[in-house]
Coordinates of C-alpha atoms in Angstrom, one line a residue:
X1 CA 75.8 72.1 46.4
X2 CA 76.2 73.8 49.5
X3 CA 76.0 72.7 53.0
X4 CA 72.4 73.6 54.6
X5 CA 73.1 76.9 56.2
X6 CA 72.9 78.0 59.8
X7 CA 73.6 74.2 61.0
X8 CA 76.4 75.1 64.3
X9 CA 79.8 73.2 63.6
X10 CA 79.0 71.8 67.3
X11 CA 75.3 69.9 66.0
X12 CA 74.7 66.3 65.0
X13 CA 72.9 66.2 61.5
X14 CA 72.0 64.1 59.0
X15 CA 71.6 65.6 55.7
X16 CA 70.3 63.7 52.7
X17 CA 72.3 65.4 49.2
X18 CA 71.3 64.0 46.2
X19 CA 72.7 60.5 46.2
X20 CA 74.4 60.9 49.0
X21 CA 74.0 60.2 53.0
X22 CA 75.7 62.5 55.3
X23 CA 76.4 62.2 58.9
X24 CA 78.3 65.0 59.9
X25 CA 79.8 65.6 63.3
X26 CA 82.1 68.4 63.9
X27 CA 84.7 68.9 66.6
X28 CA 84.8 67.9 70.4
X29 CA 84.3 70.3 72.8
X30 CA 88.4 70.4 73.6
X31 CA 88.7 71.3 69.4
X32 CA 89.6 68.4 68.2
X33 CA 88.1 67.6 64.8
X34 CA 85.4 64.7 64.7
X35 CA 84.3 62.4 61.8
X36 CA 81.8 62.2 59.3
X37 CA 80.6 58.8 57.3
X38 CA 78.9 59.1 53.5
X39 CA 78.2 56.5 51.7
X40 CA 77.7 57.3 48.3
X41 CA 75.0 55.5 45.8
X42 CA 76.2 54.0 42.4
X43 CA 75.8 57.5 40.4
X44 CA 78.8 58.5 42.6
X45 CA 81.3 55.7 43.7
X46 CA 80.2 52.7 45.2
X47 CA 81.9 53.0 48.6
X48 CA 81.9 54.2 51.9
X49 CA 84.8 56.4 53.2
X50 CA 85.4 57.9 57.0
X51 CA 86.5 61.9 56.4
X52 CA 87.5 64.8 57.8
X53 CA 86.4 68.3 57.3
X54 CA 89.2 70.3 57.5
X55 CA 86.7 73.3 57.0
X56 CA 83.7 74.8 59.2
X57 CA 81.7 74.8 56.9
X58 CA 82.1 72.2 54.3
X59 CA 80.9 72.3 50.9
X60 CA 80.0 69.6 48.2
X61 CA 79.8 70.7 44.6
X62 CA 78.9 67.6 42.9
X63 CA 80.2 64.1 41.8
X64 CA 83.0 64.9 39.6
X65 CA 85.8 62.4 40.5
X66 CA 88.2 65.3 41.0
X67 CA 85.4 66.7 43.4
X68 CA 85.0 63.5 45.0
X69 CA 88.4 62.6 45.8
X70 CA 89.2 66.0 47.3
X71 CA 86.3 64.9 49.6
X72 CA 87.2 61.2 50.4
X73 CA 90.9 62.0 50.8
X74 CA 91.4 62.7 53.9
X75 CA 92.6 61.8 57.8
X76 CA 90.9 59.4 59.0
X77 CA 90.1 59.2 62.7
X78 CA 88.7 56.8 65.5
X79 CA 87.2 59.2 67.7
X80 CA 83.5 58.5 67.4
X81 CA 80.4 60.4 69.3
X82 CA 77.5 58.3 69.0
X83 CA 74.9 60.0 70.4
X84 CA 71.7 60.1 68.4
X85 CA 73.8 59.2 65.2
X86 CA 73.2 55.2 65.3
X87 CA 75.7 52.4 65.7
X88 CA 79.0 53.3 64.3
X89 CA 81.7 50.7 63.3
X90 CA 85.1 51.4 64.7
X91 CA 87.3 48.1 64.1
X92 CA 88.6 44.7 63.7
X93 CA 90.5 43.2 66.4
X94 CA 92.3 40.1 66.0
X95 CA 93.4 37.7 69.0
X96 CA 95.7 34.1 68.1
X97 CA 96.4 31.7 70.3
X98 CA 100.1 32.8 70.1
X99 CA 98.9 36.5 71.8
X100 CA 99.4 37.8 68.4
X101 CA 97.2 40.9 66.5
X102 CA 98.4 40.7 63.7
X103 CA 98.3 37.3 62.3
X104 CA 97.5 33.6 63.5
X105 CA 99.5 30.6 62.6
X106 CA 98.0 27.9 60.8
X107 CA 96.1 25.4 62.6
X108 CA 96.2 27.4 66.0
X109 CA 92.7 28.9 67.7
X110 CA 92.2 32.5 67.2
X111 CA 89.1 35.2 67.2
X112 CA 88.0 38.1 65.5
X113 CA 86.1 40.7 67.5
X114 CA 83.8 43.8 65.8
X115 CA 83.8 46.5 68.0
X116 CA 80.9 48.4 67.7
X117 CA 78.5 51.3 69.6
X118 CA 74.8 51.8 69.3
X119 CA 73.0 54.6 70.6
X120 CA 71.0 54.0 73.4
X121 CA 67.9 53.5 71.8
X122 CA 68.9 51.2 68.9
X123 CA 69.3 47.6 68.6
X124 CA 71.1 45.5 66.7
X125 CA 69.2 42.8 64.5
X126 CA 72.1 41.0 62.9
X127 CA 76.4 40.9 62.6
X128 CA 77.6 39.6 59.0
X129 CA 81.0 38.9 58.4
X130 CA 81.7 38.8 54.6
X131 CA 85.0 37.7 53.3
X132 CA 86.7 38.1 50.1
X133 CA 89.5 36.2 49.0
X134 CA 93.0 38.2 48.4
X135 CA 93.1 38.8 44.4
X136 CA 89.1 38.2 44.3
X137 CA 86.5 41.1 43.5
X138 CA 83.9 38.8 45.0
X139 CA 82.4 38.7 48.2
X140 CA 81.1 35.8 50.0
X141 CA 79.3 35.8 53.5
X142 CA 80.8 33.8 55.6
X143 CA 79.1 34.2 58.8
X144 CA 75.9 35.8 60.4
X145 CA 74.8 36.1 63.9
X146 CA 70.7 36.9 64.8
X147 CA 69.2 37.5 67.8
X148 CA 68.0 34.4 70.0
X149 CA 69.8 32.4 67.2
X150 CA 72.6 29.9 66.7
X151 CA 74.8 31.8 64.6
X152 CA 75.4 30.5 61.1
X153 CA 79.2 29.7 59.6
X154 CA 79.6 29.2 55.8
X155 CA 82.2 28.7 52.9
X156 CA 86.0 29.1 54.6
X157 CA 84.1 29.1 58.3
X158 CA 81.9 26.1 57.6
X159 CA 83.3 23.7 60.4
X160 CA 86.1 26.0 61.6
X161 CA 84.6 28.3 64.2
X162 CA 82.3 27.5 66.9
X163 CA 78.6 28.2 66.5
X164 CA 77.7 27.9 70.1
X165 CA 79.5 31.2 70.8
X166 CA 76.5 33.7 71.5
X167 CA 78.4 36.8 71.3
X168 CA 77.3 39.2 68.6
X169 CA 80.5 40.8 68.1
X170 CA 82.7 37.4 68.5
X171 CA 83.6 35.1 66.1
X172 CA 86.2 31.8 67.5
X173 CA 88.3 30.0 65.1
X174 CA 88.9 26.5 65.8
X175 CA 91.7 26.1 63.6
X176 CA 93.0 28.9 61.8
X177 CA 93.6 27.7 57.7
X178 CA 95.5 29.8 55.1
X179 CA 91.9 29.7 53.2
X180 CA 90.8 32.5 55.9
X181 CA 93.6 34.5 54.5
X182 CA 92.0 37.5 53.1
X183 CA 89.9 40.7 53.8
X184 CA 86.8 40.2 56.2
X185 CA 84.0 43.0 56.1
X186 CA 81.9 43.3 59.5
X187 CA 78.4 44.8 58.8
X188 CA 76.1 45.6 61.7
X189 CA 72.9 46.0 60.9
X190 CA 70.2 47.9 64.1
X191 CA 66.5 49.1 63.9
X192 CA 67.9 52.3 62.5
X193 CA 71.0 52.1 60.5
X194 CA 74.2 49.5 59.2
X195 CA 77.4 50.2 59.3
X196 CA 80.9 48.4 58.9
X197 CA 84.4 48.3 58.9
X198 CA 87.4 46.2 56.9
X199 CA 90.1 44.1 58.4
X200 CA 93.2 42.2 56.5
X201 CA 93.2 38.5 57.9
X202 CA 96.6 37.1 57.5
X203 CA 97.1 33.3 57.8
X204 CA 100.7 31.9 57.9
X205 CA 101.8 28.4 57.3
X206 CA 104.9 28.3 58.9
X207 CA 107.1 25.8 57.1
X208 CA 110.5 27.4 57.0
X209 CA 111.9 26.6 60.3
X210 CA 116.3 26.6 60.9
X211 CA 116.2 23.2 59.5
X212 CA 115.9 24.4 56.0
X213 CA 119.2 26.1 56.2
X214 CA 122.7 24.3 55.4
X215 CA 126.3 26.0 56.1
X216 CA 129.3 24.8 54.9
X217 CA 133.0 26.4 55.9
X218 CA 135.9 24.6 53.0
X219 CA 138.8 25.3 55.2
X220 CA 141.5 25.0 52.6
X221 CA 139.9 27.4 50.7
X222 CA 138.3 29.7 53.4
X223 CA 135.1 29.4 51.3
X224 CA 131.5 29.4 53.3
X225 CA 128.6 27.9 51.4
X226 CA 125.0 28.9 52.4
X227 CA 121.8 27.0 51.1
X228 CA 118.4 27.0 51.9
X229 CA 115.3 25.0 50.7
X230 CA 111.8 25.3 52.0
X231 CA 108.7 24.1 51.0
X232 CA 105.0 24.8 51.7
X233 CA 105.3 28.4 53.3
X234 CA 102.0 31.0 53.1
X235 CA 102.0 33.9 52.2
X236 CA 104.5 34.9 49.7
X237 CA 107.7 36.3 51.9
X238 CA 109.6 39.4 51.1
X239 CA 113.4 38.5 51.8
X240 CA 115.7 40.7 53.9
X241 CA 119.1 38.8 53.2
X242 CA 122.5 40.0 53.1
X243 CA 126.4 40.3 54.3
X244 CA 126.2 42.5 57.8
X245 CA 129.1 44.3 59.8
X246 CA 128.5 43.5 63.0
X247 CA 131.0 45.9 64.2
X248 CA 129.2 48.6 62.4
X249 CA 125.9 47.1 62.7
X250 CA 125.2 48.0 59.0
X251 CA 124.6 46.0 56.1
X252 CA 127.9 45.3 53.1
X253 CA 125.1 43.5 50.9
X254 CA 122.2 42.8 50.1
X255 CA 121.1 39.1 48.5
X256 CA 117.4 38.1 47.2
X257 CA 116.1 34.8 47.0
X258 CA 116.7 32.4 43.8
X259 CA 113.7 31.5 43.1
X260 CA 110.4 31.6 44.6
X261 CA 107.6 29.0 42.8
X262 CA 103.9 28.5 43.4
X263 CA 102.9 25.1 44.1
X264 CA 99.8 23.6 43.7
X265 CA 98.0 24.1 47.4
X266 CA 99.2 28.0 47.0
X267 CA 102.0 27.5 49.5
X268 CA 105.4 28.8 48.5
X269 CA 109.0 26.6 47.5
X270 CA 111.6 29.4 48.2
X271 CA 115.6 28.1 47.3
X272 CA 118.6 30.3 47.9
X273 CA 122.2 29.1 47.7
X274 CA 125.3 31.7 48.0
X275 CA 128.8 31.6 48.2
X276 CA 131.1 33.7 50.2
X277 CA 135.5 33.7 49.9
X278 CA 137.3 35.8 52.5
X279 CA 139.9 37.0 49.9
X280 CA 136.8 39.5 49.0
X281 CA 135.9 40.1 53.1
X282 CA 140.2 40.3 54.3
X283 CA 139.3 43.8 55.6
X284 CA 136.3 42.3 57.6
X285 CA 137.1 40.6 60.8
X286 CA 133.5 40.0 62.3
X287 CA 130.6 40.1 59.8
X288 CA 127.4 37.7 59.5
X289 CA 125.0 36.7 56.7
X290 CA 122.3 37.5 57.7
X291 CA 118.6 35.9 56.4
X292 CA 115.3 36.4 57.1
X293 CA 111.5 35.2 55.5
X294 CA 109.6 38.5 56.1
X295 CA 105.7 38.6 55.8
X296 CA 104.9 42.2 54.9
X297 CA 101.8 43.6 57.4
X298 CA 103.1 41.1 60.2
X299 CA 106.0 40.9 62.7
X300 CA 106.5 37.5 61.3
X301 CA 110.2 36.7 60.9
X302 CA 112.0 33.3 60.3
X303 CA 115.7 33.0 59.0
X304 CA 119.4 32.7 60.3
X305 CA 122.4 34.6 61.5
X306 CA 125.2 33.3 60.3
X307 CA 129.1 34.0 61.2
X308 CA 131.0 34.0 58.0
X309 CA 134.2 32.2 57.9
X310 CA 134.4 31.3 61.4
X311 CA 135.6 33.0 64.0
X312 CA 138.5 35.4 63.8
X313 CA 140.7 33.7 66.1
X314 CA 143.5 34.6 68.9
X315 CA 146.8 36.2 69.1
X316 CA 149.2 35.1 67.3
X317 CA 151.5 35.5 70.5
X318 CA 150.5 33.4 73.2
X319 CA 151.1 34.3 76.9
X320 CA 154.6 34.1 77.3
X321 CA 156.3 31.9 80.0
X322 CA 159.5 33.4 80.4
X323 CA 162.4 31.5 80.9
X324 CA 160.4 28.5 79.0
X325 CA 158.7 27.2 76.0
X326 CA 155.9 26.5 74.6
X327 CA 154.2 24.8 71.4
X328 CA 151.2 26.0 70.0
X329 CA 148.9 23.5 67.5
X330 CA 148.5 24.2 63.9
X331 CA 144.8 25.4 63.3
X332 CA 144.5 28.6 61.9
X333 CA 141.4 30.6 61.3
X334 CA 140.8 32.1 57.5
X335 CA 142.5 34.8 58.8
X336 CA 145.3 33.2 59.3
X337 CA 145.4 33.5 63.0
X338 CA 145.3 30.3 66.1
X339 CA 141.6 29.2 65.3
X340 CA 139.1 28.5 67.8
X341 CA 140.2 25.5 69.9
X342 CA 144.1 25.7 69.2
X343 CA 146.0 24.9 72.5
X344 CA 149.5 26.1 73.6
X345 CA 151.8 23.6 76.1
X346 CA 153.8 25.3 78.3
X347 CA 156.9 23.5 79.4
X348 CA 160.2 25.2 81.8
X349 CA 164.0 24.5 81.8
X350 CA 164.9 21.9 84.4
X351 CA 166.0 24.7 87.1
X352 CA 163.0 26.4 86.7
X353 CA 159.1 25.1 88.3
X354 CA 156.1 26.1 86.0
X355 CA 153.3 28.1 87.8
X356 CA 149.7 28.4 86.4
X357 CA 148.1 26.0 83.7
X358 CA 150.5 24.1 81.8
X359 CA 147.7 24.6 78.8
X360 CA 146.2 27.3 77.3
X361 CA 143.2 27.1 74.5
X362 CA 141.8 30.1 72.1
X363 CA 138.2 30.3 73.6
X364 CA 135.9 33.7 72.6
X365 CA 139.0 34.9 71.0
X366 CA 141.3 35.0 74.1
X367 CA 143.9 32.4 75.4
X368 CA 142.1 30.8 78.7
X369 CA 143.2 27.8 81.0
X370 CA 142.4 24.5 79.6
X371 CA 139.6 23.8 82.2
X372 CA 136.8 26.3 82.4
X373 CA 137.0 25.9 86.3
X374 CA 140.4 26.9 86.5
X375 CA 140.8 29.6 89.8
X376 CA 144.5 29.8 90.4
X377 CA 146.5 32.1 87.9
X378 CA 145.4 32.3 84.5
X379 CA 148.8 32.6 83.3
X380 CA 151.7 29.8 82.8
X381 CA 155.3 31.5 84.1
X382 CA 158.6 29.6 84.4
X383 CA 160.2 30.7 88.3
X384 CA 162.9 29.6 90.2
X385 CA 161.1 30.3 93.6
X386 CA 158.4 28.3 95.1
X387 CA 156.5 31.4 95.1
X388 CA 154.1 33.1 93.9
X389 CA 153.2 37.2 94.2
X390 CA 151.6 38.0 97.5
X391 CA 149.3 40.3 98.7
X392 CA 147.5 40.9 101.9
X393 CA 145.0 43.6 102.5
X394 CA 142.3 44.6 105.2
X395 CA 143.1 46.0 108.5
X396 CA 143.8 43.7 111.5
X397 CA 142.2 43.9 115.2
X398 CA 144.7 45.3 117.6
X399 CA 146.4 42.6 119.5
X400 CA 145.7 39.7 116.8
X401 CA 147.5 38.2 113.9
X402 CA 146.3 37.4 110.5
X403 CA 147.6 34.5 108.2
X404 CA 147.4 33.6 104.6
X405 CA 148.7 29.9 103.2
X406 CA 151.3 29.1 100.7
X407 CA 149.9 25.5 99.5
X408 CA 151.7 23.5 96.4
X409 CA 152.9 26.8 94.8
X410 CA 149.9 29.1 95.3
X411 CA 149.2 31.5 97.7
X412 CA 145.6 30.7 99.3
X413 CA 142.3 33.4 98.8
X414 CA 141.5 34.8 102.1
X415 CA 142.9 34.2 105.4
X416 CA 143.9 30.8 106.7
X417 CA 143.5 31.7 110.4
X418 CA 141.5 35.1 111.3
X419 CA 142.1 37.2 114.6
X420 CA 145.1 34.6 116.1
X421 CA 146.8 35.1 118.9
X422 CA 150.4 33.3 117.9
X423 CA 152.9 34.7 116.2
X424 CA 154.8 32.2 113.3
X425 CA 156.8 33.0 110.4
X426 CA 157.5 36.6 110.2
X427 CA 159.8 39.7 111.1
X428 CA 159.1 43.3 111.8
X429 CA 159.7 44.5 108.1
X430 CA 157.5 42.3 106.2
X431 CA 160.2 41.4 103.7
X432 CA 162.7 39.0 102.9
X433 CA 160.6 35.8 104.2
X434 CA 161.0 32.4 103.2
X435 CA 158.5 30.1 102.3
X436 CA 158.0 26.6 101.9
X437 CA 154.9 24.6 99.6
X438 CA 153.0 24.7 102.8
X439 CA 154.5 27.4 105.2
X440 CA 152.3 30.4 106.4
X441 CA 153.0 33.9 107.1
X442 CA 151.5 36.0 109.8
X443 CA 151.4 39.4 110.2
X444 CA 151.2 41.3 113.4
X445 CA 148.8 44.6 113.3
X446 CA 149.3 47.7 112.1
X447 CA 152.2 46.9 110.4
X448 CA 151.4 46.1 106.7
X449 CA 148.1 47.4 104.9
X450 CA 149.3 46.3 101.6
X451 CA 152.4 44.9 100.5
X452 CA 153.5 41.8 97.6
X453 CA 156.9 39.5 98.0
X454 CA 159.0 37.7 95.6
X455 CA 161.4 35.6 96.5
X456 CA 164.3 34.3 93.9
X457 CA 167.0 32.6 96.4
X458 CA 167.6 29.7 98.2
X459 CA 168.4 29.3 101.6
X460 CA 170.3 27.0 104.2
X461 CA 167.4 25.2 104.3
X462 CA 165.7 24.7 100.9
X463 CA 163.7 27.6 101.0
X464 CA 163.9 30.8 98.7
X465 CA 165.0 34.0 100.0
X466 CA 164.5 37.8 99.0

């Protein structure tokens, strides 16, 4: 059966052929295509389907399930021109009390909205929501607004939403339960037509928080043990578990769960134990395991990121002291390395006075002063002299002296004195300058921009020399 001829791709029509209810649309004005809505009686396929003629002139040539899913297959669109047409059903929104769309947490508020349009002159005589449970072929109504009515809440709703809400297109959910989980139909019913739309409700008892999860590193044997036992999670998760390279940011492996049981209030007991033994990872120096409960449909995630075997560790050569020693504690990581936390004391000869921290300790993979507020040189070095490298930089106002303060060993940050106008310890080359543990130098203008001494000798007075 062809369509009626001599109707303009650009008109609104309805079109009644055989069993079957047309609305048909065509294109915006810019060209882009528009919808059209049948719903088809029994003698065809009980259903209603949004389509798109691809053609300008479609044609139907009967109800032969080939012919019928060549009609109902299709892209489906949201761009909807009401017009004369009648009200025209475009989605389900969902709203938690977590700002999430697409899902709500047991036990938290949320709401489901209908978005509808009528045409100008219709009006809308009731809103059902019918519900059908996931796996169920049955449908149940589980709520229905009227006009100048409180609305009415039944089956999963009864007691869980508030009736006082007067909005048509509104439902509020008190306390969200993983009964709601399922698909809700909204049906919106005017003087002049119905019309509907579906929306997936997912509900998620969330039960399998980082508590669940156990690690275990056996030393001795550099062998890590993961386990993990929850109970009472809804829906059944997908798992997306395995060995990642952190350096490559890929995944080695992959790792399902062990088992994954029903229980009797339809919540979900999900175990998982693995075992991991660096003489299989030896070529790996920074990889994870890596776990996570995934709800398919939802952004939900829950799980752990786990460092296998522990942390690589530091150099086997510590910072060296020169003429000194130093002993370094025994832990070593699985790779056979300082571990995390090992420490290396610094001592010098008797001749010779230690500069810097007299400790060092593997932190983040790097040998750091013992205390984290440590400013003077991060590094321990045996030295003869009472000195330290010095630097001064900056330019100087003409006429003035700057200074800089040797204290206990270290050379003071910044200037001890700025713009002076005395001269002490110094000569006219900048070199060969003796200090004491709290002398100063001072450094007339324009005569050094950027210079460093080391002195090594001792002179008349106690003080080392260049």
């Amino acid at each position: 059966m062809k369509w009626p001829s001599g109707v303009p791709w650009t008109m609104h029509k309805w079109c009644t052929l055989d069993h079957a209810q047309v609305v048909y649309l065509g294109p915006y004005p810019s060209g882009v295509p528009w919808c059209m809505t049948t719903t088809w009686s029994t003698t065809y396929v009980a259903e209603k389907c949004d389509v798109l003629w691809k053609l300008p002139h479609p044609v139907l040539t009967g109800g032969s399930e080939r012919q019928l899913r060549e009609l109902t297959f299709g892209i489906v669109l949201s761009n909807y021109n009401v017009g004369s047409l009648g009200v025209i059903v475009s989605n389900i929104g969902l709203l938690s009390e977590s700002n999430r769309t697409d899902y709500a947490l047991q036990g938290e508020h949320a709401s489901l909205h209908c978005h509808y349009q009528t045409a100008p002159d219709e009006t809308v005589s009731s809103v059902r929501w019918e519900f059908k449970h996931r796996g169920s072929e049955e449908s149940d109504e589980v709520y229905v607004w009227r006009p100048n009515r409180r609305p009415v809440a039944r089956g999963t709703f009864f007691g869980r939403t508030d009736v006082s809400n007067t909005d048509p297109s509104v439902i509020i959910i008190r306390q969200a339960h993983m009964d709601m989980e399922g698909k809700y139909r909204c049906v919106v019913q005017t003087n002049e037509m119905s019309g509907y739309t579906d929306f997936q409700l997912i509900v998620i008892v969330d039960a399998c928080q980082e508590n669940v999860w156990t690690t275990h590193l056996d030393m001795d044997t550099c062998t890590d043990t993961i386990r993990m036992h929850c109970v009472g999670l809804f829906p059944k998760p997908s798992a997306s578990c395995g060995v990642y390279n952190e350096d490559t940011r890929t995944y080695l492996t992959s790792a399902p769960f062990d088992r994954i049981v029903t229980l009797r209030n339809s919540t979900y007991e999900i175990t998982l134990t693995n075992r991991y033994v660096i003489r299989d990872w030896t070529s790996y120096t920074n990889i994870y395991f890596k776990c996570f409960f995934v709800i398919d449909g939802t952004s939900w995630r829950r799980g752990i990121t786990y460092k296998l075997f522990g942390d690589y560790g530091c150099d086997p050569v510590p910072p060296q002291p020169g003429p000194g020693t130093y002993n370094m504690t025994e832990e070593k990581s699985c790779w056979n390395r300082p571990r995390e936390g090992a420490m290396v004391h610094y001592s010098c000869n008797s001749s010779k006075v230690l500069r810097g921290p007299e400790t060092l300790v593997c932190r983040n993979g790097s040998w750091s002063p013992e205390s984290p507020t440590w400013a003077g040189s991060p590094e321990p070095y045996c030295n003869t002299a009472r000195s330290m490298k010095l630097y001064f930089l900056g330019d100087f106002q003409d006429g003035s002296f700057a200074c800089s303060r040797f204290l206990e060993g270290e050379w003071a940050h910044g200037w001890c004195l700025a713009a002076a106008r005395q001269k002490g310890i110094s000569n006219n080359n900048n070199n060969g300058l003796g200090f004491g543990d709290q002398d100063e130098v001072w450094i007339p203008p324009n005569v050094c921009k950027n210079y460093y001494i080391i002195l090594t000798t001792m002179d008349s007075k106690g003080r080392e020399v260049v």
